Short mmCIF file of C-alpha atoms and ligand atoms in Angstrom, two decimals:
data_model
loop_
_atom_site.label_atom_id
_atom_site.label_comp_id
_atom_site.label_asym_id
_atom_site.label_seq_id
_atom_site.Cartn_x
_atom_site.Cartn_y
_atom_site.Cartn_z
CA MET A 1 -37.27 33.69 -50.67
CA GLN A 2 -35.75 36.98 -49.62
CA GLU A 3 -35.27 35.71 -46.12
CA LEU A 4 -33.85 32.41 -47.31
CA ALA A 5 -31.37 34.04 -49.63
CA PHE A 6 -30.24 36.17 -46.74
CA LYS A 7 -29.91 33.27 -44.39
CA TYR A 8 -27.60 31.26 -46.65
CA LYS A 9 -25.60 34.17 -47.90
CA LYS A 10 -21.84 34.56 -47.52
CA ALA A 11 -20.40 32.77 -44.49
CA TYR A 12 -22.71 29.80 -45.14
CA MET A 13 -22.62 28.75 -48.74
CA ILE A 14 -19.54 27.36 -50.43
CA VAL A 15 -19.11 25.72 -53.83
CA PHE A 16 -16.85 22.75 -54.56
CA LYS A 17 -15.91 21.47 -57.96
CA PHE A 18 -14.52 17.98 -58.46
CA GLY A 19 -13.09 17.28 -61.90
CA GLY A 20 -13.21 14.01 -63.82
CA ALA A 21 -9.92 12.80 -62.36
CA SER A 22 -11.22 13.29 -58.82
CA VAL A 23 -14.09 10.85 -59.37
CA GLN A 24 -12.48 8.45 -61.84
CA ASP A 25 -12.55 5.40 -59.56
CA ALA A 26 -14.18 4.18 -56.38
CA GLU A 27 -11.17 5.11 -54.21
CA ARG A 28 -11.29 8.69 -55.42
CA VAL A 29 -15.02 8.98 -54.81
CA ARG A 30 -14.29 7.86 -51.25
CA SER A 31 -11.63 10.58 -50.98
CA ALA A 32 -14.10 13.18 -52.24
CA GLU A 33 -16.54 12.07 -49.54
CA ARG A 34 -13.82 12.46 -46.90
CA ILE A 35 -13.15 15.98 -48.10
CA LEU A 36 -16.84 16.79 -47.77
CA ARG A 37 -16.88 15.31 -44.28
CA LEU A 38 -14.12 17.76 -43.31
CA HIS A 39 -16.61 20.53 -44.09
CA THR A 40 -19.55 19.25 -42.09
CA GLY A 41 -21.79 22.05 -40.89
CA GLN A 42 -21.47 24.07 -44.07
CA LYS A 43 -23.91 24.33 -46.95
CA ILE A 44 -22.05 23.03 -49.98
CA MET A 45 -22.99 23.10 -53.63
CA VAL A 46 -20.97 20.32 -55.26
CA VAL A 47 -20.38 20.53 -59.00
CA ILE A 48 -18.95 17.41 -60.62
CA SER A 49 -17.57 16.46 -64.04
CA ALA A 50 -17.97 13.17 -65.86
CA MET A 51 -15.82 10.35 -64.48
CA GLY A 52 -12.29 10.01 -65.85
CA LYS A 53 -12.32 9.83 -69.64
CA THR A 54 -16.09 9.40 -69.98
CA THR A 55 -16.57 12.59 -72.00
CA ASN A 56 -14.07 11.38 -74.60
CA ALA A 57 -15.78 7.99 -74.73
CA LEU A 58 -19.19 9.62 -75.23
CA GLU A 59 -17.75 11.81 -77.98
CA GLU A 60 -16.90 8.60 -79.80
CA VAL A 61 -20.46 7.40 -79.34
CA ALA A 62 -21.71 10.64 -80.89
CA VAL A 63 -19.33 10.33 -83.85
CA ALA A 64 -20.34 6.72 -84.54
CA PHE A 65 -24.03 7.57 -84.29
CA PHE A 66 -23.73 10.53 -86.60
CA LYS A 67 -21.87 8.44 -89.18
CA GLY A 68 -24.84 6.10 -89.13
CA ASN A 69 -22.94 3.27 -87.39
CA ARG A 70 -25.71 2.39 -84.98
CA GLN A 71 -24.26 -0.86 -83.69
CA GLU A 72 -20.85 0.65 -83.09
CA ALA A 73 -22.46 3.56 -81.25
CA LEU A 74 -24.47 1.18 -79.06
CA ASP A 75 -21.42 -0.97 -78.31
CA LEU A 76 -19.36 2.06 -77.34
CA PHE A 77 -22.20 3.33 -75.20
CA HIS A 78 -22.64 -0.01 -73.47
CA ALA A 79 -19.00 0.10 -72.42
CA VAL A 80 -19.70 3.45 -70.74
CA ARG A 81 -22.86 2.03 -69.16
CA ASP A 82 -21.05 -1.02 -67.79
CA ASN A 83 -18.27 1.12 -66.30
CA HIS A 84 -20.79 3.14 -64.37
CA LEU A 85 -22.77 0.13 -63.22
CA GLU A 86 -19.60 -1.44 -61.95
CA MET A 87 -18.61 1.72 -60.16
CA ALA A 88 -22.05 1.91 -58.53
CA SER A 89 -21.88 -1.65 -57.28
CA ARG A 90 -18.41 -1.09 -55.87
CA LEU A 91 -19.48 1.90 -53.85
CA LEU A 92 -23.08 1.24 -52.91
CA LEU A 93 -25.12 -1.18 -50.89
CA LYS A 94 -28.27 0.29 -49.39
CA GLU A 95 -28.46 3.02 -52.03
CA LEU A 96 -27.70 0.71 -54.94
CA PRO A 97 -31.26 0.03 -56.13
CA ALA A 98 -32.20 3.72 -56.16
CA ALA A 99 -28.96 4.65 -57.91
CA ARG A 100 -29.43 1.90 -60.50
CA GLU A 101 -32.88 3.20 -61.24
CA ARG A 102 -31.63 6.72 -61.80
CA LEU A 103 -28.72 5.49 -63.96
CA SER A 104 -31.06 3.31 -66.01
CA SER A 105 -33.27 6.22 -66.89
CA PHE A 106 -30.26 7.99 -68.40
CA PHE A 107 -29.12 4.85 -70.22
CA THR A 108 -32.57 4.52 -71.73
CA GLU A 109 -32.57 8.17 -72.78
CA VAL A 110 -29.39 7.64 -74.82
CA GLU A 111 -30.32 4.22 -76.17
CA TRP A 112 -33.58 5.59 -77.56
CA LEU A 113 -31.74 8.34 -79.29
CA LEU A 114 -29.14 5.92 -80.71
CA HIS A 115 -31.92 3.87 -82.29
CA ASP A 116 -33.00 6.89 -84.31
CA ARG A 117 -31.37 8.14 -87.45
CA PRO A 118 -29.63 11.53 -87.30
CA VAL A 119 -31.73 14.26 -88.89
CA ARG A 120 -30.24 17.30 -87.14
CA GLY A 121 -26.71 18.68 -86.94
CA TYR A 122 -23.83 16.86 -85.28
CA ASP A 123 -23.43 19.40 -82.49
CA TYR A 124 -27.02 18.85 -81.38
CA TYR A 125 -26.52 15.08 -81.04
CA TYR A 126 -23.15 15.61 -79.42
CA ASP A 127 -24.80 17.52 -76.60
CA GLN A 128 -27.70 15.08 -76.14
CA ILE A 129 -25.22 12.20 -75.80
CA VAL A 130 -22.22 13.76 -74.07
CA CYS A 131 -24.26 15.41 -71.28
CA ILE A 132 -25.04 11.95 -69.90
CA GLY A 133 -21.49 11.64 -68.51
CA GLU A 134 -22.11 14.28 -65.86
CA LEU A 135 -25.60 12.97 -65.07
CA LEU A 136 -24.18 9.49 -64.42
CA SER A 137 -21.21 10.59 -62.30
CA THR A 138 -23.34 12.83 -60.09
CA ALA A 139 -25.96 10.11 -59.63
CA ILE A 140 -23.29 7.75 -58.30
CA VAL A 141 -21.54 10.29 -56.10
CA HIS A 142 -24.81 11.51 -54.65
CA ALA A 143 -25.89 7.96 -53.78
CA TYR A 144 -22.53 7.34 -52.13
CA LEU A 145 -22.83 10.50 -50.04
CA LYS A 146 -26.26 9.40 -48.86
CA GLU A 147 -24.97 5.96 -48.09
CA GLN A 148 -22.31 7.57 -45.91
CA GLY A 149 -24.96 9.47 -43.98
CA HIS A 150 -24.73 12.92 -45.55
CA LEU A 151 -27.85 14.98 -46.00
CA ALA A 152 -27.49 15.36 -49.72
CA GLU A 153 -29.77 16.06 -52.66
CA TRP A 154 -29.16 15.36 -56.35
CA MET A 155 -30.17 18.02 -58.82
CA ASP A 156 -30.52 17.89 -62.60
CA VAL A 157 -28.71 21.09 -63.55
CA ARG A 158 -30.66 21.20 -66.80
CA ASP A 159 -33.61 22.42 -64.75
CA ILE A 160 -31.53 25.36 -63.54
CA ILE A 161 -28.91 26.43 -66.07
CA ARG A 162 -30.72 27.88 -69.08
CA THR A 163 -28.69 28.39 -72.22
CA ASP A 164 -29.11 29.39 -75.85
CA ASP A 165 -29.08 26.65 -78.49
CA HIS A 166 -25.50 27.15 -79.56
CA PHE A 167 -24.81 23.43 -79.13
CA ARG A 168 -21.34 22.46 -77.85
CA ASP A 169 -20.59 26.04 -76.88
CA ALA A 170 -23.83 27.21 -75.32
CA GLY A 171 -24.12 30.66 -73.74
CA ILE A 172 -25.83 31.04 -70.38
CA ASP A 173 -29.03 33.04 -70.00
CA TRP A 174 -28.16 34.70 -66.71
CA THR A 175 -31.59 36.11 -65.98
CA VAL A 176 -33.47 32.83 -66.25
CA THR A 177 -30.64 30.91 -64.57
CA ALA A 178 -30.64 33.33 -61.64
CA GLN A 179 -34.41 32.96 -61.21
CA GLN A 180 -34.21 29.19 -61.40
CA THR A 181 -31.34 29.12 -58.92
CA ALA A 182 -33.35 31.16 -56.46
CA SER A 183 -36.48 29.04 -56.84
CA GLY A 184 -34.87 25.64 -57.46
CA VAL A 185 -31.57 25.50 -55.61
CA LEU A 186 -31.81 27.67 -52.51
CA PRO A 187 -34.90 25.87 -51.12
CA LEU A 188 -33.07 22.54 -51.31
CA PHE A 189 -30.60 23.79 -48.72
CA ARG A 190 -33.43 24.17 -46.25
CA THR A 191 -33.42 20.41 -45.73
CA VAL A 192 -29.98 19.24 -46.87
CA ASP A 193 -26.36 20.30 -46.43
CA ILE A 194 -25.07 19.20 -49.79
CA VAL A 195 -26.54 19.63 -53.26
CA VAL A 196 -24.77 17.54 -55.90
CA THR A 197 -25.08 18.67 -59.48
CA GLN A 198 -23.45 18.51 -62.92
CA GLY A 199 -20.88 20.82 -64.38
CA PHE A 200 -20.56 21.50 -68.11
CA ILE A 201 -24.20 21.05 -69.11
CA GLY A 202 -27.39 23.07 -69.33
CA SER A 203 -30.62 23.17 -71.27
CA THR A 204 -32.46 25.35 -73.78
CA ASP A 205 -35.97 26.67 -73.27
CA GLU A 206 -37.12 23.72 -75.38
CA ASN A 207 -35.60 21.22 -72.95
CA GLU A 208 -32.78 20.26 -75.26
CA SER A 209 -29.54 19.45 -73.46
CA THR A 210 -26.55 21.68 -74.15
CA THR A 211 -22.87 21.72 -73.20
CA LEU A 212 -20.75 24.74 -72.37
CA GLY A 213 -17.51 23.74 -74.10
CA ARG A 214 -14.90 21.17 -73.07
CA GLU A 215 -13.57 21.57 -69.55
CA GLY A 216 -16.59 23.72 -68.82
CA SER A 217 -17.30 22.42 -65.31
CA ASP A 218 -15.11 25.04 -63.67
CA TYR A 219 -17.29 27.63 -65.33
CA SER A 220 -20.54 26.02 -64.11
CA ALA A 221 -19.15 26.05 -60.57
CA ALA A 222 -18.30 29.75 -60.90
CA VAL A 223 -21.80 30.51 -62.19
CA PHE A 224 -23.28 28.93 -59.07
CA ALA A 225 -20.78 30.64 -56.80
CA ASN A 226 -21.92 33.92 -58.30
CA LEU A 227 -25.66 33.24 -58.16
CA LEU A 228 -25.55 31.80 -54.65
CA ASP A 229 -23.31 34.59 -53.39
CA ALA A 230 -20.98 31.91 -52.15
CA GLU A 231 -18.22 32.69 -49.74
CA ASN A 232 -15.76 30.95 -52.00
CA LEU A 233 -15.31 28.37 -54.73
CA THR A 234 -12.84 25.52 -54.29
CA ILE A 235 -11.63 23.62 -57.33
CA TRP A 236 -10.14 20.29 -56.21
CA LYS A 237 -7.30 19.27 -58.46
CA ASP A 238 -4.66 16.64 -58.95
CA VAL A 239 -1.92 19.16 -58.26
CA GLU A 240 -0.74 21.04 -55.18
CA GLY A 241 -2.28 24.26 -56.43
CA VAL A 242 -1.60 26.63 -59.31
CA MET A 243 2.00 26.02 -60.35
CA SER A 244 4.44 28.50 -61.89
CA ALA A 245 5.02 26.03 -64.75
CA ASP A 246 4.08 22.50 -65.74
CA PRO A 247 6.24 20.38 -63.39
CA LYS A 248 6.50 17.71 -66.08
CA LEU A 249 8.26 20.16 -68.39
CA VAL A 250 9.96 22.48 -65.92
CA PRO A 251 11.41 20.77 -62.83
CA GLU A 252 11.84 24.04 -60.92
CA ALA A 253 8.07 24.71 -61.01
CA VAL A 254 6.76 25.98 -57.68
CA ARG A 255 3.31 26.36 -56.19
CA ILE A 256 2.03 29.94 -56.24
CA SER A 257 0.28 30.63 -52.94
CA GLU A 258 -1.62 33.72 -54.02
CA LEU A 259 -2.69 35.23 -57.34
CA ASP A 260 -5.06 37.92 -58.53
CA TYR A 261 -7.88 37.33 -61.02
CA SER A 262 -6.13 39.13 -63.88
CA GLU A 263 -2.96 37.14 -63.52
CA ILE A 264 -4.83 33.85 -63.79
CA ILE A 265 -6.65 35.11 -66.90
CA GLU A 266 -3.29 36.09 -68.42
CA MET A 267 -1.87 32.67 -67.59
CA ALA A 268 -4.78 30.89 -69.24
CA TYR A 269 -4.54 33.23 -72.23
CA TYR A 270 -0.89 32.28 -72.76
CA GLY A 271 -1.79 28.60 -72.58
CA ALA A 272 -1.16 27.55 -68.98
CA GLN A 273 -3.49 24.63 -68.28
CA VAL A 274 -4.89 26.02 -65.06
CA ILE A 275 -8.54 26.88 -65.02
CA HIS A 276 -11.09 27.35 -67.73
CA PRO A 277 -10.68 31.05 -68.65
CA LYS A 278 -14.43 31.73 -68.48
CA THR A 279 -14.39 30.81 -64.78
CA ILE A 280 -12.95 34.06 -63.51
CA LYS A 281 -15.49 36.66 -64.56
CA PRO A 282 -18.47 35.41 -62.53
CA LEU A 283 -16.18 35.29 -59.49
CA GLN A 284 -14.56 38.65 -60.11
CA ASN A 285 -17.96 40.33 -60.49
CA LYS A 286 -18.81 39.45 -56.92
CA LYS A 287 -15.27 39.31 -55.56
CA ILE A 288 -15.64 35.65 -54.66
CA LYS A 289 -12.40 33.93 -53.72
CA LEU A 290 -11.26 30.99 -55.81
CA LEU A 291 -9.27 28.30 -54.02
CA VAL A 292 -7.34 25.69 -55.96
CA LYS A 293 -6.68 22.82 -53.58
CA CYS A 294 -4.97 19.47 -53.70
CA PHE A 295 -7.43 16.62 -53.88
CA SER A 296 -5.06 13.97 -52.56
CA ASP A 297 -3.93 16.09 -49.61
CA PRO A 298 -6.53 18.64 -48.53
CA SER A 299 -4.31 19.80 -45.68
CA LEU A 300 -1.97 21.50 -48.17
CA PRO A 301 -2.59 25.24 -48.49
CA GLY A 302 -3.18 25.32 -52.27
CA THR A 303 -3.61 28.62 -54.11
CA VAL A 304 -5.90 31.55 -53.31
CA ILE A 305 -7.07 33.69 -56.23
CA HIS A 306 -8.69 36.99 -55.40
CA GLU A 307 -8.88 40.67 -56.23
CA GLN A 308 -5.67 42.06 -54.71
CA ARG A 309 -2.51 41.59 -56.66
CA PRO A 310 0.15 40.01 -54.50
CA SER A 311 3.61 41.48 -54.65
CA GLY A 312 6.48 39.47 -56.03
CA LEU A 313 4.94 36.84 -58.27
CA PRO A 314 7.48 34.24 -59.37
CA PRO A 315 8.36 33.93 -63.06
CA ILE A 316 5.55 32.01 -64.76
CA ILE A 317 6.64 29.77 -67.58
CA VAL A 318 4.39 28.34 -70.26
CA TRP A 319 5.62 26.06 -73.02
CA LYS A 320 3.43 25.38 -76.04
CA HIS A 321 4.71 22.84 -78.49
CA ALA A 322 3.33 21.90 -81.92
CA GLN A 323 3.16 25.49 -83.10
CA ALA A 324 2.85 26.67 -86.69
CA LEU A 325 4.22 29.98 -87.94
CA LEU A 326 2.57 31.62 -90.93
CA HIS A 327 4.52 34.23 -92.86
CA LEU A 328 2.11 36.40 -94.79
CA HIS A 329 3.62 38.85 -97.29
CA SER A 330 1.56 41.40 -99.07
CA LYS A 331 1.47 40.70 -102.77
CA ASP A 332 3.30 43.41 -104.73
CA PHE A 333 4.94 45.05 -101.68
CA SER A 334 1.97 47.20 -100.75
CA PHE A 335 1.57 48.07 -97.08
CA VAL A 336 -0.36 45.71 -94.89
CA GLY A 337 -3.07 48.17 -93.87
CA GLU A 338 -6.40 47.89 -92.10
CA GLN A 339 -8.21 46.18 -94.93
CA PRO A 340 -6.08 43.09 -95.33
CA MET A 341 -5.77 42.85 -91.56
CA ALA A 342 -9.54 43.06 -91.14
CA LYS A 343 -9.93 40.31 -93.72
CA LEU A 344 -7.34 38.20 -91.94
CA TYR A 345 -9.14 38.58 -88.61
CA GLY A 346 -12.37 37.68 -90.36
CA ILE A 347 -10.84 34.41 -91.56
CA LEU A 348 -9.43 33.63 -88.10
CA ASP A 349 -12.80 34.29 -86.54
CA LYS A 350 -14.59 32.06 -89.00
CA LEU A 351 -12.18 29.20 -88.37
CA LYS A 352 -12.28 29.83 -84.61
CA LEU A 353 -8.50 30.16 -84.57
CA LYS A 354 -6.74 32.23 -81.97
CA PRO A 355 -3.15 33.22 -82.76
CA ASN A 356 -0.74 32.82 -79.86
CA LEU A 357 1.41 35.60 -81.22
CA ILE A 358 1.10 38.17 -83.98
CA GLN A 359 3.87 40.33 -85.31
CA SER A 360 3.22 42.77 -88.09
CA GLY A 361 5.55 44.85 -90.21
CA ALA A 362 5.15 47.16 -93.17
CA VAL A 363 4.64 44.53 -95.82
CA SER A 364 4.25 41.32 -93.84
CA VAL A 365 2.51 39.70 -90.89
CA GLN A 366 3.58 36.66 -88.92
CA LEU A 367 1.14 34.54 -86.96
CA CYS A 368 1.94 31.77 -84.55
CA LEU A 369 -0.88 29.29 -83.92
CA ASP A 370 -1.51 25.85 -82.49
CA GLU A 371 -0.86 23.28 -85.18
CA HIS A 372 -4.42 22.18 -85.87
CA PRO A 373 -3.61 20.51 -89.21
CA GLU A 374 -6.90 20.88 -91.04
CA LYS A 375 -7.64 24.40 -89.79
CA ILE A 376 -4.13 25.64 -90.61
CA ASP A 377 -4.52 24.35 -94.15
CA ARG A 378 -7.85 26.13 -94.50
CA LEU A 379 -6.35 29.31 -93.08
CA CYS A 380 -3.46 29.19 -95.56
CA LEU A 381 -5.86 28.64 -98.39
CA SER A 382 -8.11 31.56 -97.48
CA ALA A 383 -5.20 33.88 -96.66
CA ALA A 384 -3.65 33.14 -100.07
CA ASP A 385 -6.32 35.38 -101.62
CA ILE A 386 -4.74 38.38 -99.90
CA PHE A 387 -1.14 37.42 -99.16
CA ASP A 388 1.73 35.26 -100.30
CA VAL A 389 1.74 32.55 -97.69
CA GLU A 390 4.54 30.45 -96.22
CA VAL A 391 4.09 28.12 -93.29
CA GLU A 392 6.54 26.45 -90.95
CA LYS A 393 5.46 23.74 -88.52
CA GLY A 394 6.88 21.88 -85.51
CA LEU A 395 7.87 24.98 -83.52
CA SER A 396 7.77 25.64 -79.77
CA LEU A 397 6.53 28.79 -78.10
CA LEU A 398 7.81 29.84 -74.70
CA THR A 399 6.03 32.53 -72.69
CA ILE A 400 7.53 33.94 -69.50
CA ARG A 401 5.65 36.37 -67.29
CA HIS A 402 7.50 38.42 -64.68
CA TYR A 403 10.75 37.57 -66.39
CA SER A 404 14.29 38.61 -65.70
CA GLU A 405 17.26 38.37 -68.05
CA ASP A 406 18.51 35.57 -65.91
CA VAL A 407 15.31 33.54 -66.27
CA ILE A 408 15.22 34.11 -70.04
CA GLN A 409 18.81 32.95 -70.28
CA ARG A 410 18.08 29.83 -68.28
CA HIS A 411 15.12 28.72 -70.41
CA ALA A 412 15.95 30.11 -73.83
CA GLY A 413 19.73 30.13 -73.85
CA GLY A 414 21.33 28.08 -76.60
CA ARG A 415 18.05 27.55 -78.44
CA ASN A 416 17.32 28.51 -82.01
CA ARG A 417 15.10 31.56 -81.52
CA ILE A 418 13.24 32.73 -84.62
CA LEU A 419 10.90 35.34 -83.19
CA SER A 420 10.39 37.18 -79.96
CA GLN A 421 8.04 39.74 -78.55
CA GLN A 422 8.40 41.58 -75.29
CA THR A 423 6.33 43.81 -73.00
CA PRO A 424 7.37 44.90 -69.51
CA GLU A 425 5.43 41.93 -68.07
CA THR A 426 5.69 39.21 -70.67
CA VAL A 427 8.20 37.84 -73.10
CA GLN A 428 7.34 35.34 -75.82
CA MET A 429 9.87 33.46 -77.89
CA LEU A 430 9.39 31.03 -80.72
CA PHE A 431 11.96 28.30 -81.31
CA ARG A 432 12.87 25.92 -84.05
CA LYS A 433 14.00 22.49 -82.79
N1 LIG B 1 -16.51 16.48 -68.67
C1 LIG B 1 -16.24 17.66 -69.44
C2 LIG B 1 -14.93 17.53 -70.17
O1 LIG B 1 -14.23 16.55 -69.97
C3 LIG B 1 -16.31 18.90 -68.64
C4 LIG B 1 -15.22 19.06 -67.60
O2 LIG B 1 -14.56 18.10 -67.24
O3 LIG B 1 -15.02 20.18 -67.14
O4 LIG B 1 -14.59 18.38 -70.92
MG1 MG B 2 -12.30 17.63 -66.77
#
């Protein structure tokens, strides 16, 4: 094992992650194969998400099942099944029977479960059902790679990634996962060049499936990059690379060619839809480069994310709409000290709410949060024990990193600003329509 780990270290092993959009139809699966062909000669761990909107569709299956609507759940699931069968027959010829067999075993797994009655919590069933999306997509992609002559192996990641039983938001057991990677993944590369596996899912020590949180495939890929000491991780995306703003909202958005780990974490924190925030740490720990590359044109340079901070980052602009602002006033004009604040944080933690902005004064606190209707109502209700509460909805939050007065003027000028907060690096402004 020692020798093997050494042999495939650095310079050899790379990790690719293809998201749901990159495998949503047969044409895209063909493009993914072409990308892999461009990297012939390298050992590649390929981590894949569920196809297109499959995860959302499976969530609906889980909801229907849990409500006790068995027939509805089965019908919804059969639509997912048929999609995948159709995709398989579009892509495969020689490998079709083997692929069908593998797919069928997963269909059966879910159908059995759907014939039962729910006796455990929703999150448990969610994970047992939703994890199938990744198992199906990887089975198809793997069969297609074989059909195209690649030396590729399919791997059930649930045999490798060990998690706790915090269903829907499972935490990875790094020790067991590292051991299982060494004994279960590395040897595969002795005989094949490509190992295809699932993002987003794992398993408990009791063989129950788990998921790592929505959009968690980036994180899975980073875990493998770390444990395999990969030379780099490439996330293949629909965009040119990491952009300075969402091009749909800000026409002057540009591609950023180089970023450091902390900047990308900051961007995700302020709401830029770039990469799952958990992805960075496993990479940073081993200084593994993250490349964000354009799926539809792999010749484009994309974005490199690494340790060194590049000089002269462009202004980064993040718009978040549908924001709620809570004004919390202390009852009877007493100071808002540690105790009420601690209670407030306790409530936020319990509701799993993360404020996008907090501003506190002597007798009041203001919180800006995503407008999650039901959670905001519960927050207001709980906070009313400590504060007088007012809430305003329908607001927009603008965050600019590396700002200049000029940039602020251009994006915020003439708007109805009701709150702002500024550090040397970041300015945040909240607007009423
Ligand atoms: N398929 C999962 C989701 O849609 C995981 C991922 O795509 O990263 O959230
Ligand atoms: Mg996805």
